[in-house]
Amino acid sequence: MAYRCVIVIPAYNPPASFSGYIPELKKAGFQDIIVVNDGSRTDKLPVFYKVERAGALVLTHEENKGIGASLRTAMTYYQEHFGGKTDGIITLNSDRLTPVADVQKMAEALHNEQEMGSYAIVVGSRDFGSHLVTDYDYRMNVLMKLIYHMLMGVRLADPMSGIFGIPDLRVQHCLDVPSERYSYETAMLMSFEKIGFLQLPVHYVSFEKGYEKARRPGDTFGIILTVVKKFILYSITSLMASIVDIIMFGIFTGVTFRGQMFAILYATVCARLISASVNYLLTKHFVFHFKSDKAQQSAKSAGEFMALSAVQCLLSALIVSVLKGVLGGSAVGFKVITDVVLFFLSYKIQHKYIFKDDKKCEGKDEELLKAEKEKAQRLEAERQKDETEKEMQQHQTQHEG
């Protein structure tokens, strides 16, 4: 059986066994395979020669640029030569040779995504119950699953596998992801949050003999930073809004409402309105990149943000009062704990509900529909062309007869 997808494998100083993996994929029905030599040493060239002789296309980086750049190189080539003609791309690893049977399952799932028109990314989720699992893989898997769930509300069994099935009409979406090196895969996976994930169990595979670590010391930190970057920005904008609140409170109590009976109340309300507005604008534009030309949509998000801020403030006061009344002790300590919990809940509510309808994402869907229509037209044109050529050949055969 021939599969209608393209295999992409970034390779940096791959082990000798890698060259034998290509014939296995070919035999299983994967005819189009792109291998990216990401600046490997010259003594590894024989491996790539064997890969080419086995029928794979080898694209070469003169120097090591990282897995992100390798995937971009392969995807760019794919768009130029395969775009609109296949089910999409399956990314694999050169240092962990995924069983061919699992690759076939990925190809079938990718094809089904195309047929159903959902175009979610297919994620190969490795079996971490295997005795082969390394300590690093286990710890990173636990950490990344926790971060994804806490900050994004997404339950992924294995965000770090590197085994992905990318639908044809989502390849350009992946090329638009602004990241490099190891953090690229994480950023790419995160970009599918609003599109969808299809998780598929695959076997855990240990490193091949002769594997050489391509990951730099800072790559692990870069991966984690990519996931928590949005939350860090959210924290910074909240801190800036708090500073504005304090400054405005000082101005209102010391200048604007000075000497009035309810100066503190007036100052508190006015300062909070201004700081909440600043917080909304910063969060909207710099954290969630919420963009819309529709005044109604912007007004809706602003109203929801203000309502959430008010509820958060009231809940904080209520919970602290109840805890102090029941348990006694310092109200300040209860407030710190309560506000931290509410801070996380507020982030998740904003992330999932208030700033969910991003114009950019809507635009992507429009582009997707357009690309889908163009692909259907292109396939129909190719079908008609093939039928015309067959008819001409039949006429020519009859004429010669």
PDB file of N, CA and C in Angstrom, residues 87 106-123 165-170 192 195-199 372:
ATOM      1  N   ASP A  87      -1.595  14.066   1.670  1.00  0.00           N
ATOM      2  CA  ASP A  87      -2.325  14.247   2.933  1.00  0.00           C
ATOM      3  C   ASP A  87      -1.576  15.171   3.883  1.00  0.00           C
ATOM      4  N   MET A 106       0.212   6.478  11.943  1.00  0.00           N
ATOM      5  CA  MET A 106       0.206   7.939  11.841  1.00  0.00           C
ATOM      6  C   MET A 106      -0.303   8.369  10.467  1.00  0.00           C
ATOM      7  N   ALA A 107       0.144   7.667   9.421  1.00  0.00           N
ATOM      8  CA  ALA A 107      -0.273   8.006   8.053  1.00  0.00           C
ATOM      9  C   ALA A 107      -1.767   7.801   7.864  1.00  0.00           C
ATOM     10  N   GLU A 108      -2.297   6.716   8.422  1.00  0.00           N
ATOM     11  CA  GLU A 108      -3.732   6.449   8.314  1.00  0.00           C
ATOM     12  C   GLU A 108      -4.543   7.508   9.054  1.00  0.00           C
ATOM     13  N   ALA A 109      -4.065   7.901  10.244  1.00  0.00           N
ATOM     14  CA  ALA A 109      -4.755   8.932  11.023  1.00  0.00           C
ATOM     15  C   ALA A 109      -4.718  10.272  10.294  1.00  0.00           C
ATOM     16  N   LEU A 110      -3.572  10.581   9.678  1.00  0.00           N
ATOM     17  CA  LEU A 110      -3.435  11.827   8.928  1.00  0.00           C
ATOM     18  C   LEU A 110      -4.388  11.846   7.739  1.00  0.00           C
ATOM     19  N   HIS A 111      -4.493  10.712   7.064  1.00  0.00           N
ATOM     20  CA  HIS A 111      -5.414  10.611   5.925  1.00  0.00           C
ATOM     21  C   HIS A 111      -6.855  10.802   6.380  1.00  0.00           C
ATOM     22  N   ASN A 112      -7.204  10.204   7.509  1.00  0.00           N
ATOM     23  CA  ASN A 112      -8.566  10.340   8.032  1.00  0.00           C
ATOM     24  C   ASN A 112      -8.880  11.789   8.395  1.00  0.00           C
ATOM     25  N   GLU A 113      -7.888  12.511   8.937  1.00  0.00           N
ATOM     26  CA  GLU A 113      -8.086  13.926   9.256  1.00  0.00           C
ATOM     27  C   GLU A 113      -8.415  14.712   7.987  1.00  0.00           C
ATOM     28  N   GLN A 114      -7.721  14.378   6.910  1.00  0.00           N
ATOM     29  CA  GLN A 114      -7.986  15.045   5.632  1.00  0.00           C
ATOM     30  C   GLN A 114      -9.397  14.730   5.147  1.00  0.00           C
ATOM     31  N   GLU A 115      -9.770  13.463   5.258  1.00  0.00           N
ATOM     32  CA  GLU A 115     -11.075  13.044   4.766  1.00  0.00           C
ATOM     33  C   GLU A 115     -12.207  13.703   5.555  1.00  0.00           C
ATOM     34  N   MET A 116     -12.020  13.844   6.870  1.00  0.00           N
ATOM     35  CA  MET A 116     -13.061  14.434   7.719  1.00  0.00           C
ATOM     36  C   MET A 116     -13.057  15.955   7.677  1.00  0.00           C
ATOM     37  N   GLY A 117     -11.947  16.535   7.180  1.00  0.00           N
ATOM     38  CA  GLY A 117     -11.871  17.985   7.086  1.00  0.00           C
ATOM     39  C   GLY A 117     -11.619  18.690   8.402  1.00  0.00           C
ATOM     40  N   SER A 118     -11.092  17.974   9.410  1.00  0.00           N
ATOM     41  CA  SER A 118     -10.824  18.609  10.713  1.00  0.00           C
ATOM     42  C   SER A 118      -9.437  19.257  10.747  1.00  0.00           C
ATOM     43  N   TYR A 119      -8.478  18.647  10.064  1.00  0.00           N
ATOM     44  CA  TYR A 119      -7.125  19.185   9.922  1.00  0.00           C
ATOM     45  C   TYR A 119      -6.436  19.451  11.264  1.00  0.00           C
ATOM     46  N   ALA A 120      -6.693  18.613  12.248  1.00  0.00           N
ATOM     47  CA  ALA A 120      -5.975  18.701  13.523  1.00  0.00           C
ATOM     48  C   ALA A 120      -4.596  18.083  13.349  1.00  0.00           C
ATOM     49  N   ILE A 121      -3.675  18.446  14.224  1.00  0.00           N
ATOM     50  CA  ILE A 121      -2.349  17.846  14.168  1.00  0.00           C
ATOM     51  C   ILE A 121      -2.390  16.483  14.872  1.00  0.00           C
ATOM     52  N   VAL A 122      -1.767  15.489  14.271  1.00  0.00           N
ATOM     53  CA  VAL A 122      -1.702  14.157  14.862  1.00  0.00           C
ATOM     54  C   VAL A 122      -0.432  14.081  15.699  1.00  0.00           C
ATOM     55  N   VAL A 123      -0.579  13.756  16.978  1.00  0.00           N
ATOM     56  CA  VAL A 123       0.562  13.727  17.902  1.00  0.00           C
ATOM     57  C   VAL A 123       0.852  12.294  18.311  1.00  0.00           C
ATOM     58  N   GLY A 165       1.928  14.409  12.797  1.00  0.00           N
ATOM     59  CA  GLY A 165       1.315  14.330  11.483  1.00  0.00           C
ATOM     60  C   GLY A 165       0.668  15.679  11.192  1.00  0.00           C
ATOM     61  N   ILE A 166       1.212  16.409  10.222  1.00  0.00           N
ATOM     62  CA  ILE A 166       0.742  17.762   9.912  1.00  0.00           C
ATOM     63  C   ILE A 166      -0.072  17.726   8.620  1.00  0.00           C
ATOM     64  N   PRO A 167      -1.373  18.026   8.692  1.00  0.00           N
ATOM     65  CA  PRO A 167      -2.202  18.017   7.473  1.00  0.00           C
ATOM     66  C   PRO A 167      -1.667  18.987   6.429  1.00  0.00           C
ATOM     67  N   ASP A 168      -1.864  18.641   5.174  1.00  0.00           N
ATOM     68  CA  ASP A 168      -1.346  19.442   4.064  1.00  0.00           C
ATOM     69  C   ASP A 168      -1.720  20.920   4.187  1.00  0.00           C
ATOM     70  N   LEU A 169      -2.964  21.202   4.520  1.00  0.00           N
ATOM     71  CA  LEU A 169      -3.430  22.580   4.565  1.00  0.00           C
ATOM     72  C   LEU A 169      -2.993  23.314   5.831  1.00  0.00           C
ATOM     73  N   ARG A 170      -2.251  22.642   6.712  1.00  0.00           N
ATOM     74  CA  ARG A 170      -1.716  23.286   7.911  1.00  0.00           C
ATOM     75  C   ARG A 170      -0.195  23.490   7.841  1.00  0.00           C
ATOM     76  N   PHE A 192      -1.470  24.877  17.647  1.00  0.00           N
ATOM     77  CA  PHE A 192      -2.641  24.086  17.277  1.00  0.00           C
ATOM     78  C   PHE A 192      -3.675  24.023  18.397  1.00  0.00           C
ATOM     79  N   ILE A 195      -6.954  24.768  17.144  1.00  0.00           N
ATOM     80  CA  ILE A 195      -7.289  23.973  15.956  1.00  0.00           C
ATOM     81  C   ILE A 195      -7.657  22.550  16.364  1.00  0.00           C
ATOM     82  N   GLY A 196      -6.821  21.960  17.230  1.00  0.00           N
ATOM     83  CA  GLY A 196      -7.143  20.631  17.730  1.00  0.00           C
ATOM     84  C   GLY A 196      -5.982  19.654  17.647  1.00  0.00           C
ATOM     85  N   PHE A 197      -6.045  18.614  18.492  1.00  0.00           N
ATOM     86  CA  PHE A 197      -5.019  17.575  18.552  1.00  0.00           C
ATOM     87  C   PHE A 197      -5.683  16.211  18.418  1.00  0.00           C
ATOM     88  N   LEU A 198      -5.022  15.316  17.721  1.00  0.00           N
ATOM     89  CA  LEU A 198      -5.422  13.915  17.699  1.00  0.00           C
ATOM     90  C   LEU A 198      -4.236  13.116  18.221  1.00  0.00           C
ATOM     91  N   GLN A 199      -4.387  12.533  19.405  1.00  0.00           N
ATOM     92  CA  GLN A 199      -3.272  11.821  20.027  1.00  0.00           C
ATOM     93  C   GLN A 199      -3.336  10.341  19.667  1.00  0.00           C
ATOM     94  N   GLU A 372      -8.413  25.033   0.735  1.00  0.00           N
ATOM     95  CA  GLU A 372      -9.110  23.768   0.502  1.00  0.00           C
ATOM     96  C   GLU A 372      -9.824  23.780  -0.852  1.00  0.00           C
TER      97      GLU A 372
END
